[in-house]
Amino acid sequence: MQPSEQAEAVYGDAYQTINRYVDILGTKGIEWGLMGPRENDRLWDRHILNSAALADLIPEGSTVVDVGSGAGLPGIPLAILRPDLEITLLEPLLRRFTFLGETVDDLGLAKRVTVQRGRAEDCDQVFDVVTCRAVANVSKLLGWCTPLFYPNGKLVALKGESVEQEIIDASRRLEKSRMEAAVLTVRAHPEAEVTKALVITPVR
Ligand SMILES: C[S@@+](CC[C@H](N)C(=O)[O-])C[C@H]1O[C@@H](n2cnc3c(N)ncnc32)[C@H](O)[C@@H]1O
């Protein structure tokens, strides 16, 4: 099955909306320099299915902040897949913030997706779940994001091969802030590539 067909199976009725988002990423996203030109061929697997792989880690009806959302990843694919979520896309850079606002309007998501300009460490709201991808290492994420989900929420991050080493490097910080970290392998569709998800929660 091609990645776009996998996405069609995962998204069902929302396929048209996710397809529109892929169009935006592949045109305006590239023109505005938010996506590399070579990404066009891998939008479905590397960006959409990869983002959707976090969906099962987010409880029903959660408030979510997607830190360092960039062109909207993983926040927008999650918002399209999960109409029960209220999502804030947090992004400090003006061009990305503008792109996010226009994209959310275009996709008809503005009722439950808010775009906010700023850095994680300057945000004073608390959410049920923090999501992120490709923003910082575990130590930095802990410092910036803990106040955004403490004491009852969690952080779920898409991570690469180095995540276990990053957890070792952050072990003192984790202990000091009484947080625990786990690495799970997740995927959005049985034929999709597996990816690593880091989950950080307060120790109970
Ligand atoms: C490599 S991009 C990843 C974008 C997107 N999450 C993705 O996976 O395609 C990193 C993003 O994090 C943002 N960023 C960097 N430091 C940040 C901070 N302290 N708080 C919030 N966002 C931050 C950058 O502006 C940038 O858009």
PDB file of C-alpha atoms and ligand atoms in Angstrom:
ATOM      1  CA  MET A   1       0.000   0.000   0.000  1.00  0.00           C
ATOM      2  CA  GLN A   2       1.306   3.481  -0.887  1.00  0.00           C
ATOM      3  CA  PRO A   3       1.667   5.972   2.005  1.00  0.00           C
ATOM      4  CA  SER A   4      -1.191   8.088   0.585  1.00  0.00           C
ATOM      5  CA  GLU A   5      -3.424   4.989   0.594  1.00  0.00           C
ATOM      6  CA  GLN A   6      -2.394   4.215   4.160  1.00  0.00           C
ATOM      7  CA  ALA A   7      -3.329   7.779   5.067  1.00  0.00           C
ATOM      8  CA  GLU A   8      -6.676   7.378   3.320  1.00  0.00           C
ATOM      9  CA  ALA A   9      -7.367   4.328   5.509  1.00  0.00           C
ATOM     10  CA  VAL A  10      -6.269   6.173   8.665  1.00  0.00           C
ATOM     11  CA  TYR A  11      -8.105   9.450   7.945  1.00  0.00           C
ATOM     12  CA  GLY A  12     -11.364   8.102   6.495  1.00  0.00           C
ATOM     13  CA  ASP A  13     -13.852  10.980   6.115  1.00  0.00           C
ATOM     14  CA  ALA A  14     -11.129  13.532   6.910  1.00  0.00           C
ATOM     15  CA  TYR A  15      -8.983  12.408   3.959  1.00  0.00           C
ATOM     16  CA  GLN A  16     -10.008  15.371   1.825  1.00  0.00           C
ATOM     17  CA  THR A  17      -8.820  17.796   4.496  1.00  0.00           C
ATOM     18  CA  ILE A  18      -5.475  16.065   5.032  1.00  0.00           C
ATOM     19  CA  ASN A  19      -5.032  15.889   1.264  1.00  0.00           C
ATOM     20  CA  ARG A  20      -5.571  19.656   1.076  1.00  0.00           C
ATOM     21  CA  TYR A  21      -2.936  20.125   3.800  1.00  0.00           C
ATOM     22  CA  VAL A  22      -0.475  18.000   1.798  1.00  0.00           C
ATOM     23  CA  ASP A  23      -1.184  20.240  -1.217  1.00  0.00           C
ATOM     24  CA  ILE A  24      -0.439  23.343   0.862  1.00  0.00           C
ATOM     25  CA  LEU A  25       2.815  21.860   2.216  1.00  0.00           C
ATOM     26  CA  GLY A  26       3.920  20.834  -1.278  1.00  0.00           C
ATOM     27  CA  THR A  27       3.234  24.257  -2.822  1.00  0.00           C
ATOM     28  CA  LYS A  28       3.160  27.231  -0.433  1.00  0.00           C
ATOM     29  CA  GLY A  29       5.166  25.326   2.222  1.00  0.00           C
ATOM     30  CA  ILE A  30       8.025  24.909  -0.258  1.00  0.00           C
ATOM     31  CA  GLU A  31       7.649  28.424  -1.764  1.00  0.00           C
ATOM     32  CA  TRP A  32       7.825  29.973   1.714  1.00  0.00           C
ATOM     33  CA  GLY A  33      10.909  27.872   2.556  1.00  0.00           C
ATOM     34  CA  LEU A  34       9.211  25.902   5.334  1.00  0.00           C
ATOM     35  CA  MET A  35       9.715  22.565   3.619  1.00  0.00           C
ATOM     36  CA  GLY A  36      12.731  21.479   1.584  1.00  0.00           C
ATOM     37  CA  PRO A  37      11.954  20.979  -2.153  1.00  0.00           C
ATOM     38  CA  ARG A  38      12.932  17.312  -1.824  1.00  0.00           C
ATOM     39  CA  GLU A  39      10.211  16.763   0.777  1.00  0.00           C
ATOM     40  CA  ASN A  40       7.520  16.793  -1.910  1.00  0.00           C
ATOM     41  CA  ASP A  41       7.882  13.058  -2.559  1.00  0.00           C
ATOM     42  CA  ARG A  42       7.770  12.097   1.097  1.00  0.00           C
ATOM     43  CA  LEU A  43       5.063  14.307   2.534  1.00  0.00           C
ATOM     44  CA  TRP A  44       2.701  11.425   3.241  1.00  0.00           C
ATOM     45  CA  ASP A  45       5.090   9.091   5.044  1.00  0.00           C
ATOM     46  CA  ARG A  46       7.680  11.372   6.587  1.00  0.00           C
ATOM     47  CA  HIS A  47       5.291  14.098   7.683  1.00  0.00           C
ATOM     48  CA  ILE A  48       1.614  13.048   7.752  1.00  0.00           C
ATOM     49  CA  LEU A  49       1.765   9.393   8.845  1.00  0.00           C
ATOM     50  CA  ASN A  50       4.720  10.154  11.122  1.00  0.00           C
ATOM     51  CA  SER A  51       2.697  12.878  12.888  1.00  0.00           C
ATOM     52  CA  ALA A  52      -0.460  10.752  13.072  1.00  0.00           C
ATOM     53  CA  ALA A  53       1.547   8.043  14.863  1.00  0.00           C
ATOM     54  CA  LEU A  54       1.240  10.068  18.083  1.00  0.00           C
ATOM     55  CA  ALA A  55      -2.570  10.004  18.051  1.00  0.00           C
ATOM     56  CA  ASP A  56      -2.972   6.932  20.273  1.00  0.00           C
ATOM     57  CA  LEU A  57      -0.863   8.553  23.016  1.00  0.00           C
ATOM     58  CA  ILE A  58      -3.249  11.495  23.411  1.00  0.00           C
ATOM     59  CA  PRO A  59      -6.278  10.957  25.668  1.00  0.00           C
ATOM     60  CA  GLU A  60      -9.794  11.760  24.401  1.00  0.00           C
ATOM     61  CA  GLY A  61     -10.779  15.430  24.691  1.00  0.00           C
ATOM     62  CA  SER A  62      -7.288  16.699  25.601  1.00  0.00           C
ATOM     63  CA  THR A  63      -6.040  20.230  25.301  1.00  0.00           C
ATOM     64  CA  VAL A  64      -2.775  20.034  23.358  1.00  0.00           C
ATOM     65  CA  VAL A  65       0.055  22.460  22.636  1.00  0.00           C
ATOM     66  CA  ASP A  66       2.313  21.669  19.678  1.00  0.00           C
ATOM     67  CA  VAL A  67       5.608  23.335  20.583  1.00  0.00           C
ATOM     68  CA  GLY A  68       7.755  24.590  17.677  1.00  0.00           C
ATOM     69  CA  SER A  69       5.049  23.659  15.200  1.00  0.00           C
ATOM     70  CA  GLY A  70       6.902  24.990  12.119  1.00  0.00           C
ATOM     71  CA  ALA A  71       4.648  24.253   9.152  1.00  0.00           C
ATOM     72  CA  GLY A  72       2.173  22.544  11.521  1.00  0.00           C
ATOM     73  CA  LEU A  73       3.836  19.238  12.325  1.00  0.00           C
ATOM     74  CA  PRO A  74       2.701  17.177  14.134  1.00  0.00           C
ATOM     75  CA  GLY A  75      -0.122  19.489  15.306  1.00  0.00           C
ATOM     76  CA  ILE A  76      -2.169  19.895  12.113  1.00  0.00           C
ATOM     77  CA  PRO A  77      -2.285  16.198  11.093  1.00  0.00           C
ATOM     78  CA  LEU A  78      -3.319  15.411  14.693  1.00  0.00           C
ATOM     79  CA  ALA A  79      -6.010  18.112  14.682  1.00  0.00           C
ATOM     80  CA  ILE A  80      -7.470  16.762  11.422  1.00  0.00           C
ATOM     81  CA  LEU A  81      -7.415  13.169  12.661  1.00  0.00           C
ATOM     82  CA  ARG A  82      -8.799  13.927  16.131  1.00  0.00           C
ATOM     83  CA  PRO A  83     -11.785  16.325  16.149  1.00  0.00           C
ATOM     84  CA  ASP A  84     -12.056  15.810  19.926  1.00  0.00           C
ATOM     85  CA  LEU A  85      -8.811  17.746  20.554  1.00  0.00           C
ATOM     86  CA  GLU A  86      -8.312  21.457  21.158  1.00  0.00           C
ATOM     87  CA  ILE A  87      -4.888  22.328  19.812  1.00  0.00           C
ATOM     88  CA  THR A  88      -2.609  25.343  20.157  1.00  0.00           C
ATOM     89  CA  LEU A  89       0.180  25.612  17.593  1.00  0.00           C
ATOM     90  CA  LEU A  90       3.036  27.488  19.277  1.00  0.00           C
ATOM     91  CA  GLU A  91       5.700  28.943  17.009  1.00  0.00           C
ATOM     92  CA  PRO A  92       8.086  31.878  17.586  1.00  0.00           C
ATOM     93  CA  LEU A  93       9.059  32.733  13.993  1.00  0.00           C
ATOM     94  CA  LEU A  94       6.828  35.258  12.201  1.00  0.00           C
ATOM     95  CA  ARG A  95       6.834  33.637   8.763  1.00  0.00           C
ATOM     96  CA  ARG A  96       5.904  30.239  10.234  1.00  0.00           C
ATOM     97  CA  PHE A  97       3.295  31.789  12.531  1.00  0.00           C
ATOM     98  CA  THR A  98       1.698  33.546   9.518  1.00  0.00           C
ATOM     99  CA  PHE A  99       1.754  30.348   7.463  1.00  0.00           C
ATOM    100  CA  LEU A 100       0.092  28.462  10.322  1.00  0.00           C
ATOM    101  CA  GLY A 101      -2.703  31.027  10.700  1.00  0.00           C
ATOM    102  CA  GLU A 102      -3.487  31.025   6.977  1.00  0.00           C
ATOM    103  CA  THR A 103      -3.351  27.221   6.814  1.00  0.00           C
ATOM    104  CA  VAL A 104      -5.643  26.704   9.801  1.00  0.00           C
ATOM    105  CA  ASP A 105      -8.182  29.089   8.199  1.00  0.00           C
ATOM    106  CA  ASP A 106      -7.892  27.387   4.811  1.00  0.00           C
ATOM    107  CA  LEU A 107      -8.510  23.954   6.372  1.00  0.00           C
ATOM    108  CA  GLY A 108     -11.505  25.167   8.389  1.00  0.00           C
ATOM    109  CA  LEU A 109      -9.893  24.258  11.711  1.00  0.00           C
ATOM    110  CA  ALA A 110      -9.974  27.684  13.380  1.00  0.00           C
ATOM    111  CA  LYS A 111     -12.751  26.783  15.853  1.00  0.00           C
ATOM    112  CA  ARG A 112     -10.509  24.413  17.802  1.00  0.00           C
ATOM    113  CA  VAL A 113      -7.002  25.145  16.569  1.00  0.00           C
ATOM    114  CA  THR A 114      -5.335  28.325  17.868  1.00  0.00           C
ATOM    115  CA  VAL A 115      -2.093  29.695  16.485  1.00  0.00           C
ATOM    116  CA  GLN A 116       0.102  31.467  19.010  1.00  0.00           C
ATOM    117  CA  ARG A 117       3.394  33.234  18.394  1.00  0.00           C
ATOM    118  CA  GLY A 118       5.996  32.594  21.067  1.00  0.00           C
ATOM    119  CA  ARG A 119       8.580  30.349  22.659  1.00  0.00           C
ATOM    120  CA  ALA A 120       7.692  27.447  24.925  1.00  0.00           C
ATOM    121  CA  GLU A 121       9.613  28.911  27.866  1.00  0.00           C
ATOM    122  CA  ASP A 122       7.576  32.139  27.703  1.00  0.00           C
ATOM    123  CA  CYS A 123       4.156  30.461  27.586  1.00  0.00           C
ATOM    124  CA  ASP A 124       2.237  30.512  30.879  1.00  0.00           C
ATOM    125  CA  GLN A 125      -0.684  28.254  29.980  1.00  0.00           C
ATOM    126  CA  VAL A 126      -1.074  24.631  31.114  1.00  0.00           C
ATOM    127  CA  PHE A 127      -2.267  21.864  28.766  1.00  0.00           C
ATOM    128  CA  ASP A 128      -3.075  18.163  29.065  1.00  0.00           C
ATOM    129  CA  VAL A 129      -0.494  17.211  26.440  1.00  0.00           C
ATOM    130  CA  VAL A 130       2.575  18.844  24.900  1.00  0.00           C
ATOM    131  CA  THR A 131       3.557  17.498  21.463  1.00  0.00           C
ATOM    132  CA  CYS A 132       6.679  18.278  19.496  1.00  0.00           C
ATOM    133  CA  ARG A 133       8.979  17.092  16.742  1.00  0.00           C
ATOM    134  CA  ALA A 134      12.515  18.155  15.878  1.00  0.00           C
ATOM    135  CA  VAL A 135      12.604  21.053  18.342  1.00  0.00           C
ATOM    136  CA  ALA A 136      15.292  20.264  20.940  1.00  0.00           C
ATOM    137  CA  ASN A 137      16.996  17.501  22.928  1.00  0.00           C
ATOM    138  CA  VAL A 138      15.372  15.913  25.971  1.00  0.00           C
ATOM    139  CA  SER A 139      17.181  18.162  28.484  1.00  0.00           C
ATOM    140  CA  LYS A 140      16.034  21.342  26.769  1.00  0.00           C
ATOM    141  CA  LEU A 141      12.507  20.041  26.240  1.00  0.00           C
ATOM    142  CA  LEU A 142      12.267  19.261  29.961  1.00  0.00           C
ATOM    143  CA  GLY A 143      13.360  22.771  30.893  1.00  0.00           C
ATOM    144  CA  TRP A 144      11.102  24.522  28.394  1.00  0.00           C
ATOM    145  CA  CYS A 145       8.014  22.306  28.437  1.00  0.00           C
ATOM    146  CA  THR A 146       7.530  20.921  31.965  1.00  0.00           C
ATOM    147  CA  PRO A 147       5.557  24.009  33.125  1.00  0.00           C
ATOM    148  CA  LEU A 148       3.240  23.540  30.129  1.00  0.00           C
ATOM    149  CA  PHE A 149       1.966  20.127  31.297  1.00  0.00           C
ATOM    150  CA  TYR A 150       2.765  19.983  35.026  1.00  0.00           C
ATOM    151  CA  PRO A 151       1.343  18.418  37.236  1.00  0.00           C
ATOM    152  CA  ASN A 152      -1.282  16.265  35.478  1.00  0.00           C
ATOM    153  CA  GLY A 153      -0.288  16.104  31.824  1.00  0.00           C
ATOM    154  CA  LYS A 154       2.480  14.665  29.693  1.00  0.00           C
ATOM    155  CA  LEU A 155       4.868  15.422  26.883  1.00  0.00           C
ATOM    156  CA  VAL A 156       4.835  13.228  23.769  1.00  0.00           C
ATOM    157  CA  ALA A 157       7.575  13.862  21.234  1.00  0.00           C
ATOM    158  CA  LEU A 158       8.509  12.267  17.931  1.00  0.00           C
ATOM    159  CA  LYS A 159      12.175  11.399  18.259  1.00  0.00           C
ATOM    160  CA  GLY A 160      15.013   9.919  16.246  1.00  0.00           C
ATOM    161  CA  GLU A 161      17.629   7.292  16.937  1.00  0.00           C
ATOM    162  CA  SER A 162      19.436   9.337  19.603  1.00  0.00           C
ATOM    163  CA  VAL A 163      16.533   9.465  22.041  1.00  0.00           C
ATOM    164  CA  GLU A 164      17.876   6.824  24.456  1.00  0.00           C
ATOM    165  CA  GLN A 165      21.219   8.653  24.735  1.00  0.00           C
ATOM    166  CA  GLU A 166      19.385  11.954  25.217  1.00  0.00           C
ATOM    167  CA  ILE A 167      17.455  10.390  28.113  1.00  0.00           C
ATOM    168  CA  ILE A 168      20.721   9.209  29.698  1.00  0.00           C
ATOM    169  CA  ASP A 169      22.156  12.715  29.276  1.00  0.00           C
ATOM    170  CA  ALA A 170      19.044  14.198  30.921  1.00  0.00           C
ATOM    171  CA  SER A 171      18.843  11.638  33.742  1.00  0.00           C
ATOM    172  CA  ARG A 172      19.854  14.012  36.546  1.00  0.00           C
ATOM    173  CA  ARG A 173      17.432  16.621  35.327  1.00  0.00           C
ATOM    174  CA  LEU A 174      14.649  14.021  35.073  1.00  0.00           C
ATOM    175  CA  GLU A 175      15.317  12.839  38.620  1.00  0.00           C
ATOM    176  CA  LYS A 176      15.509  16.359  40.011  1.00  0.00           C
ATOM    177  CA  SER A 177      12.220  17.368  38.438  1.00  0.00           C
ATOM    178  CA  ARG A 178      10.628  14.010  39.431  1.00  0.00           C
ATOM    179  CA  MET A 179       9.778  13.082  35.860  1.00  0.00           C
ATOM    180  CA  GLU A 180      10.026   9.728  34.129  1.00  0.00           C
ATOM    181  CA  ALA A 181      10.733   9.104  30.457  1.00  0.00           C
ATOM    182  CA  ALA A 182       9.725   6.148  28.294  1.00  0.00           C
ATOM    183  CA  VAL A 183      10.375   5.380  24.634  1.00  0.00           C
ATOM    184  CA  LEU A 184       7.629   3.663  22.659  1.00  0.00           C
ATOM    185  CA  THR A 185       7.579   2.563  19.041  1.00  0.00           C
ATOM    186  CA  VAL A 186       4.448   3.759  17.290  1.00  0.00           C
ATOM    187  CA  ARG A 187       2.946   3.932  13.818  1.00  0.00           C
ATOM    188  CA  ALA A 188      -0.271   5.240  12.325  1.00  0.00           C
ATOM    189  CA  HIS A 189      -0.952   2.274  10.031  1.00  0.00           C
ATOM    190  CA  PRO A 190       0.197  -1.375  10.195  1.00  0.00           C
ATOM    191  CA  GLU A 191       2.185  -0.887   6.957  1.00  0.00           C
ATOM    192  CA  ALA A 192       3.680   2.484   7.937  1.00  0.00           C
ATOM    193  CA  GLU A 193       7.264   2.867   9.131  1.00  0.00           C
ATOM    194  CA  VAL A 194       7.594   2.660  12.907  1.00  0.00           C
ATOM    195  CA  THR A 195       8.841   5.730  14.710  1.00  0.00           C
ATOM    196  CA  LYS A 196      10.059   6.425  18.237  1.00  0.00           C
ATOM    197  CA  ALA A 197       7.886   8.413  20.607  1.00  0.00           C
ATOM    198  CA  LEU A 198       9.266   9.849  23.818  1.00  0.00           C
ATOM    199  CA  VAL A 199       6.736  10.128  26.648  1.00  0.00           C
ATOM    200  CA  ILE A 200       7.577  12.188  29.731  1.00  0.00           C
ATOM    201  CA  THR A 201       5.250  12.155  32.734  1.00  0.00           C
ATOM    202  CA  PRO A 202       5.512  13.268  36.367  1.00  0.00           C
ATOM    203  CA  VAL A 203       6.458  10.389  38.717  1.00  0.00           C
ATOM    204  CA  ARG A 204       3.359   9.322  40.686  1.00  0.00           C
TER     205      ARG A 204
HETATM  206  C1  LIG B   1      13.244  21.964  12.904  1.00  0.00           C
HETATM  207  S1  LIG B   1      11.813  22.921  13.151  1.00  0.00           S
HETATM  208  C2  LIG B   1      10.585  21.646  13.331  1.00  0.00           C
HETATM  209  C3  LIG B   1       9.226  22.119  12.915  1.00  0.00           C
HETATM  210  C4  LIG B   1       8.124  21.065  13.016  1.00  0.00           C
HETATM  211  N1  LIG B   1       7.884  20.684  14.393  1.00  0.00           N
HETATM  212  C5  LIG B   1       8.454  19.844  12.175  1.00  0.00           C
HETATM  213  O1  LIG B   1       8.677  18.781  12.739  1.00  0.00           O
HETATM  214  O2  LIG B   1       8.498  19.976  10.942  1.00  0.00           O
HETATM  215  C6  LIG B   1      11.974  23.519  14.824  1.00  0.00           C
HETATM  216  C7  LIG B   1      10.933  24.556  15.172  1.00  0.00           C
HETATM  217  O3  LIG B   1      11.014  24.844  16.569  1.00  0.00           O
HETATM  218  C8  LIG B   1      10.862  26.225  16.750  1.00  0.00           C
HETATM  219  N2  LIG B   1      11.482  26.564  18.051  1.00  0.00           N
HETATM  220  C9  LIG B   1      12.802  26.662  18.343  1.00  0.00           C
HETATM  221  N3  LIG B   1      12.974  26.972  19.647  1.00  0.00           N
HETATM  222  C10 LIG B   1      11.736  27.067  20.191  1.00  0.00           C
HETATM  223  C11 LIG B   1      11.251  27.371  21.500  1.00  0.00           C
HETATM  224  N4  LIG B   1      12.085  27.650  22.496  1.00  0.00           N
HETATM  225  N5  LIG B   1       9.913  27.358  21.705  1.00  0.00           N
HETATM  226  C12 LIG B   1       9.067  27.091  20.688  1.00  0.00           C
HETATM  227  N6  LIG B   1       9.470  26.797  19.429  1.00  0.00           N
HETATM  228  C13 LIG B   1      10.778  26.786  19.182  1.00  0.00           C
HETATM  229  C14 LIG B   1      11.543  26.845  15.531  1.00  0.00           C
HETATM  230  O4  LIG B   1      11.095  28.162  15.270  1.00  0.00           O
HETATM  231  C15 LIG B   1      11.140  25.868  14.439  1.00  0.00           C
HETATM  232  O5  LIG B   1       9.938  26.225  13.793  1.00  0.00           O
END
